[in-house]
Coordinates of C-alpha atoms in Angstrom, one line a residue:
M1 CA 31.9 43.5 -3.3
S2 CA 30.5 46.9 -2.3
T3 CA 29.0 47.7 1.1
H4 CA 25.6 48.2 -0.4
A5 CA 25.8 44.8 -2.1
V6 CA 26.8 43.1 1.2
K7 CA 23.9 44.7 3.1
R8 CA 21.5 43.6 0.3
T9 CA 22.8 40.1 0.5
K10 CA 22.4 40.0 4.3
Y11 CA 18.9 41.3 3.9
R12 CA 18.0 38.6 1.4
I13 CA 19.4 35.9 3.6
G14 CA 17.6 37.2 6.6
K15 CA 14.3 37.5 4.7
M16 CA 14.7 33.9 3.4
S17 CA 15.3 32.7 6.9
L18 CA 12.1 34.3 8.1
L19 CA 10.3 32.7 5.2
D20 CA 11.8 29.4 6.0
Y21 CA 10.5 29.7 9.6
I22 CA 7.0 30.6 8.4
I23 CA 7.0 27.6 6.0
L24 CA 8.3 25.4 8.8
A25 CA 5.5 26.6 11.1
I26 CA 2.8 25.9 8.5
L27 CA 4.2 22.4 7.7
T28 CA 4.3 21.7 11.5
I29 CA 0.7 22.6 11.9
L30 CA -0.3 20.4 8.9
A31 CA 1.8 17.5 10.3
L32 CA 0.0 17.8 13.6
A33 CA -3.4 17.9 11.9
I34 CA -2.4 14.5 10.4
L35 CA -0.7 13.2 13.5
I36 CA -3.5 14.0 16.1
P37 CA -6.1 11.5 14.7
F38 CA -3.4 8.8 14.6
L39 CA -2.5 9.5 18.2
N40 CA -6.2 9.4 19.1
V41 CA -6.4 5.9 17.6
I42 CA -3.5 4.7 19.7
A43 CA -4.9 6.4 22.8
I44 CA -8.4 4.7 22.4
S45 CA -6.7 1.3 21.9
L46 CA -4.9 1.8 25.2
A47 CA -7.9 3.3 27.1
S48 CA -10.5 1.6 29.2
Q49 CA -14.2 1.6 28.3
K50 CA -14.9 4.1 31.1
E51 CA -12.2 6.5 30.2
Y52 CA -13.1 6.4 26.5
A53 CA -16.8 7.2 27.4
E54 CA -15.6 10.2 29.5
N55 CA -13.2 11.6 26.8
P56 CA -13.5 10.2 23.3
M57 CA -11.0 12.8 21.9
M58 CA -8.1 11.9 24.2
L59 CA -4.5 12.0 23.0
W60 CA -3.2 9.7 25.7
P61 CA -5.1 7.7 28.4
K62 CA -4.6 8.5 32.1
Q63 CA -4.5 4.8 32.9
P64 CA -3.1 2.9 29.9
T65 CA -4.1 -0.7 29.6
L66 CA -3.3 -3.5 27.1
D67 CA -6.6 -5.2 27.5
A68 CA -7.7 -4.5 23.9
Y69 CA -4.5 -5.9 22.5
R70 CA -4.6 -8.8 24.9
A71 CA -8.1 -9.7 23.7
L72 CA -7.1 -9.3 20.1
F73 CA -4.1 -11.6 20.3
E74 CA -5.6 -14.2 22.7
D75 CA -7.6 -15.4 19.7
G76 CA -5.2 -17.4 17.6
R77 CA -6.8 -16.4 14.4
I78 CA -4.9 -13.1 14.3
L79 CA -1.6 -15.0 13.9
V80 CA -3.2 -17.2 11.3
G81 CA -4.2 -14.1 9.4
F82 CA -0.7 -12.6 9.6
G83 CA 0.7 -15.9 8.3
N84 CA -1.7 -16.1 5.3
T85 CA -1.1 -12.4 4.4
L86 CA 2.6 -13.0 4.4
K87 CA 2.2 -16.0 2.2
I88 CA 0.2 -14.0 -0.3
M89 CA 2.7 -11.2 -0.3
A90 CA 5.7 -13.6 -0.5
V91 CA 4.3 -15.2 -3.7
G92 CA 2.1 -12.4 -5.1
L93 CA 4.6 -9.6 -4.9
P94 CA 7.4 -11.2 -7.0
L95 CA 4.8 -12.6 -9.4
S96 CA 3.2 -9.1 -9.8
L97 CA 6.5 -7.4 -10.4
F98 CA 7.6 -10.0 -13.0
L99 CA 4.3 -9.9 -15.0
T100 CA 4.1 -6.1 -14.9
S101 CA 7.8 -5.4 -15.8
T102 CA 7.9 -7.9 -18.7
M103 CA 4.7 -6.6 -20.3
A104 CA 5.7 -3.0 -19.7
Y105 CA 9.1 -3.7 -21.3
G106 CA 7.5 -5.3 -24.3
L107 CA 4.9 -2.6 -24.9
S108 CA 7.5 0.1 -24.4
R109 CA 9.4 -1.1 -27.5
N110 CA 8.3 0.3 -30.8
A111 CA 9.3 -2.9 -32.7
F112 CA 7.0 -5.1 -30.5
P113 CA 4.6 -6.9 -32.8
G114 CA 0.9 -6.1 -32.1
K115 CA 1.8 -3.4 -29.6
K116 CA -1.1 -1.1 -30.3
G117 CA -3.7 -3.9 -30.2
I118 CA -2.4 -5.4 -27.0
F119 CA -2.1 -2.0 -25.3
F120 CA -5.7 -1.2 -26.4
L121 CA -6.9 -4.5 -24.7
V122 CA -5.0 -3.6 -21.5
L123 CA -6.5 -0.1 -21.5
F124 CA -9.9 -1.5 -22.2
T125 CA -9.8 -3.4 -18.9
M126 CA -9.3 -0.1 -17.0
I127 CA -12.5 1.3 -18.6
F128 CA -14.8 -1.7 -18.6
N129 CA -14.8 -4.4 -15.9
G130 CA -16.4 -7.8 -16.4
G131 CA -17.5 -8.0 -12.8
I132 CA -17.1 -10.5 -10.0
V133 CA -19.3 -13.2 -11.5
P134 CA -17.2 -13.9 -14.7
L135 CA -14.1 -13.7 -12.5
Y136 CA -15.5 -16.2 -10.0
L137 CA -16.5 -18.6 -12.9
V138 CA -13.0 -18.4 -14.3
M139 CA -11.5 -19.3 -10.9
K140 CA -14.0 -22.0 -10.5
S141 CA -13.2 -23.5 -13.9
L142 CA -9.5 -23.5 -13.0
H143 CA -10.3 -25.2 -9.6
L144 CA -8.7 -22.4 -7.7
T145 CA -11.6 -21.3 -5.5
G146 CA -10.9 -22.1 -1.9
S147 CA -7.1 -21.6 -2.5
L148 CA -4.8 -18.7 -1.8
W149 CA -3.8 -18.9 -5.4
S150 CA -7.1 -17.3 -6.4
V151 CA -6.4 -14.2 -4.2
I152 CA -2.8 -14.1 -5.5
L153 CA -3.7 -14.3 -9.2
V154 CA -6.5 -11.9 -9.1
G155 CA -4.3 -9.2 -7.6
S156 CA -1.1 -10.1 -9.6
F157 CA -1.5 -7.6 -12.4
S158 CA -2.7 -4.0 -12.6
A159 CA -3.1 -2.1 -15.9
F160 CA -2.5 1.2 -14.2
N161 CA 0.8 0.0 -12.7
M162 CA 1.8 -1.5 -16.0
I163 CA 1.2 1.8 -17.8
L164 CA 3.3 3.7 -15.2
M165 CA 6.2 1.3 -15.7
M166 CA 5.8 1.3 -19.5
N167 CA 6.1 5.1 -19.6
Y168 CA 9.1 5.0 -17.4
F169 CA 10.8 2.4 -19.7
Q170 CA 10.0 4.6 -22.7
S171 CA 11.9 7.5 -21.0
L172 CA 15.1 5.5 -21.0
P173 CA 17.5 6.1 -24.0
E174 CA 17.0 3.7 -26.8
S175 CA 20.7 3.8 -27.5
L176 CA 21.3 1.7 -24.4
M177 CA 19.2 -1.2 -25.8
E178 CA 20.7 -0.8 -29.3
S179 CA 24.3 -1.0 -27.9
A180 CA 23.4 -4.1 -25.9
R181 CA 21.9 -5.8 -29.0
L182 CA 25.0 -5.0 -31.0
D183 CA 27.0 -6.8 -28.3
G184 CA 24.7 -9.9 -28.7
A185 CA 22.4 -9.4 -25.8
G186 CA 18.9 -10.8 -26.0
E187 CA 15.7 -9.1 -24.8
W188 CA 15.7 -10.9 -21.5
R189 CA 19.3 -10.0 -20.9
I190 CA 18.6 -6.4 -21.8
L191 CA 15.6 -6.3 -19.4
F192 CA 17.3 -7.8 -16.4
S193 CA 20.8 -6.5 -16.8
I194 CA 20.2 -3.0 -18.2
I195 CA 16.6 -1.8 -17.8
L196 CA 15.7 -3.0 -14.3
P197 CA 18.9 -1.7 -12.7
L198 CA 18.1 1.7 -14.1
A199 CA 14.4 1.5 -13.1
A200 CA 14.9 1.5 -9.3
P201 CA 12.5 4.4 -8.7
I202 CA 9.6 2.9 -10.7
M203 CA 10.2 -0.6 -9.3
A204 CA 10.1 0.8 -5.8
T205 CA 6.9 2.6 -6.5
I206 CA 5.2 -0.4 -8.1
T207 CA 6.4 -2.6 -5.3
L208 CA 4.8 -0.2 -2.8
F209 CA 1.5 -0.2 -4.7
Y210 CA 1.3 -4.0 -5.0
G211 CA 2.5 -4.5 -1.4
V212 CA -0.2 -2.1 0.0
A213 CA -2.9 -3.7 -2.2
F214 CA -2.0 -7.3 -1.1
W215 CA -1.7 -6.2 2.6
N216 CA -5.1 -4.4 2.6
G217 CA -6.9 -6.8 0.4
W218 CA -10.0 -8.4 1.8
Y219 CA -12.7 -8.4 -0.9
D220 CA -11.2 -11.1 -3.1
A221 CA -10.6 -13.4 -0.1
M222 CA -14.2 -12.9 1.0
I223 CA -15.4 -14.1 -2.4
F224 CA -13.0 -17.0 -3.1
L225 CA -12.1 -18.3 0.4
R226 CA -14.3 -20.2 2.7
K227 CA -12.1 -21.9 5.3
A228 CA -11.3 -19.8 8.4
E229 CA -7.7 -21.0 8.5
M230 CA -7.1 -19.6 5.0
L231 CA -8.3 -16.0 5.6
P232 CA -5.8 -13.2 5.4
L233 CA -5.3 -10.6 8.1
Q234 CA -7.9 -8.0 7.1
N235 CA -10.7 -10.7 6.9
V236 CA -9.6 -12.1 10.3
L237 CA -9.7 -8.7 11.9
R238 CA -13.1 -8.0 10.4
T239 CA -14.4 -11.2 11.8
I240 CA -13.0 -10.5 15.3
I241 CA -14.4 -7.0 15.3
V242 CA -17.8 -8.1 14.2
E243 CA -18.0 -10.7 16.9
S244 CA -16.8 -8.2 19.5
T245 CA -19.4 -5.7 18.4
T246 CA -22.1 -8.3 18.5
N247 CA -21.1 -9.4 22.0
V248 CA -21.1 -5.8 23.3
S249 CA -24.5 -5.1 21.7
N250 CA -25.9 -8.2 23.4
A251 CA -24.5 -7.2 26.8
A252 CA -27.3 -6.5 29.3
S253 CA -25.3 -4.7 31.9
V254 CA -22.1 -2.7 32.5
D255 CA -20.4 -5.8 34.0
A256 CA -21.3 -7.9 31.0
L257 CA -20.0 -5.1 28.8
N258 CA -16.7 -5.1 30.5
K259 CA -16.4 -8.9 30.4
S260 CA -17.4 -9.0 26.7
G261 CA -14.6 -6.6 25.8
F262 CA -14.2 -3.0 24.8
S263 CA -15.5 -2.9 21.2
T264 CA -14.1 0.5 20.2
G265 CA -10.8 -0.3 21.8
M266 CA -10.5 -3.5 19.9
K267 CA -11.4 -1.7 16.6
M268 CA -8.6 0.8 17.2
A269 CA -6.2 -1.9 18.3
S270 CA -6.9 -3.8 15.1
V271 CA -6.4 -0.7 13.0
F272 CA -3.0 0.0 14.7
V273 CA -1.9 -3.7 14.4
S274 CA -2.8 -3.9 10.7
M275 CA -1.1 -0.7 9.7
V276 CA 2.2 -0.9 11.6
P277 CA 3.9 -3.5 9.3
I278 CA 3.1 -1.6 6.2
M279 CA 4.2 1.7 7.8
C280 CA 7.6 0.1 8.5
F281 CA 7.7 -1.1 4.8
F282 CA 6.9 2.4 3.4
P283 CA 10.0 4.4 4.5
M284 CA 12.3 2.0 2.8
L285 CA 10.8 2.9 -0.6
Q286 CA 9.9 6.5 0.1
K287 CA 13.0 8.1 -1.5
H288 CA 12.2 6.5 -4.8
F289 CA 8.4 7.0 -4.6
A290 CA 8.1 10.6 -5.9
K291 CA 10.6 10.2 -8.7
G292 CA 9.0 6.9 -9.9
V293 CA 5.5 8.3 -10.0
L294 CA 6.4 11.5 -11.8
T295 CA 8.6 9.9 -14.4
G296 CA 6.1 7.0 -14.9
A297 CA 3.1 9.3 -15.2
I298 CA 4.7 11.6 -17.9
K299 CA 5.6 10.2 -21.3
T300 CA 8.7 11.8 -22.6

């Protein structure tokens, strides 16, 4: 290699390194822009009422206190909410994945009878929604109102998630299925032994979608559930925050305000408590997320 070519290569490497530093600086600034509000939530949850009033935009309190978390967990309802949400996810998540993957596999096969009609009906539900009243009447006719099964079944299937998975299945080579059929494998065997092992990215993506939906779900529980001991986490947190806000608004003095609890601190503590578990769940599926969404969203 000539001296001129070596110098040109070094120049390009140096230039790319500078560009890398610039990109890194920009990404760092953007990351801080996202991280600072999150730190503010944690700081407010650890601050006292007086310190929050003096500096609402704090990043860390001068005198951290766990009073907001203590007040949040002293009420046993928070543990009941965690338990009910875990029950919903333990049953709802496998059921959702089973229903979505089986229908997606069937509709991804060209030989499936009535494929176009069924797909049209599924797509129709994404455009037109019957509303909450027909849904409530259906659950009532099935005697499921007041049961966790109503919340599980309502959220157990998503047409959007099914279409993503169907498009991913269609991107897999048809020769794999044909070879398995020649060896005597049935459709169930093909799905569970060949298709699903190759569909780890889309399965991780759909698991994340359903998991977040079940964890953050509150509207269906508000409609179908009446007993306090059956409410999931989000509904329990809402009840505690509303009661805390009401107590604070009714306080007639600063002493009464301090005794009734720090309303904003409890709100931020509840936000932090409710998002930590799902934040721990997300990184495990992150490496498959981008590939699953891109492949499932584009029909090849």
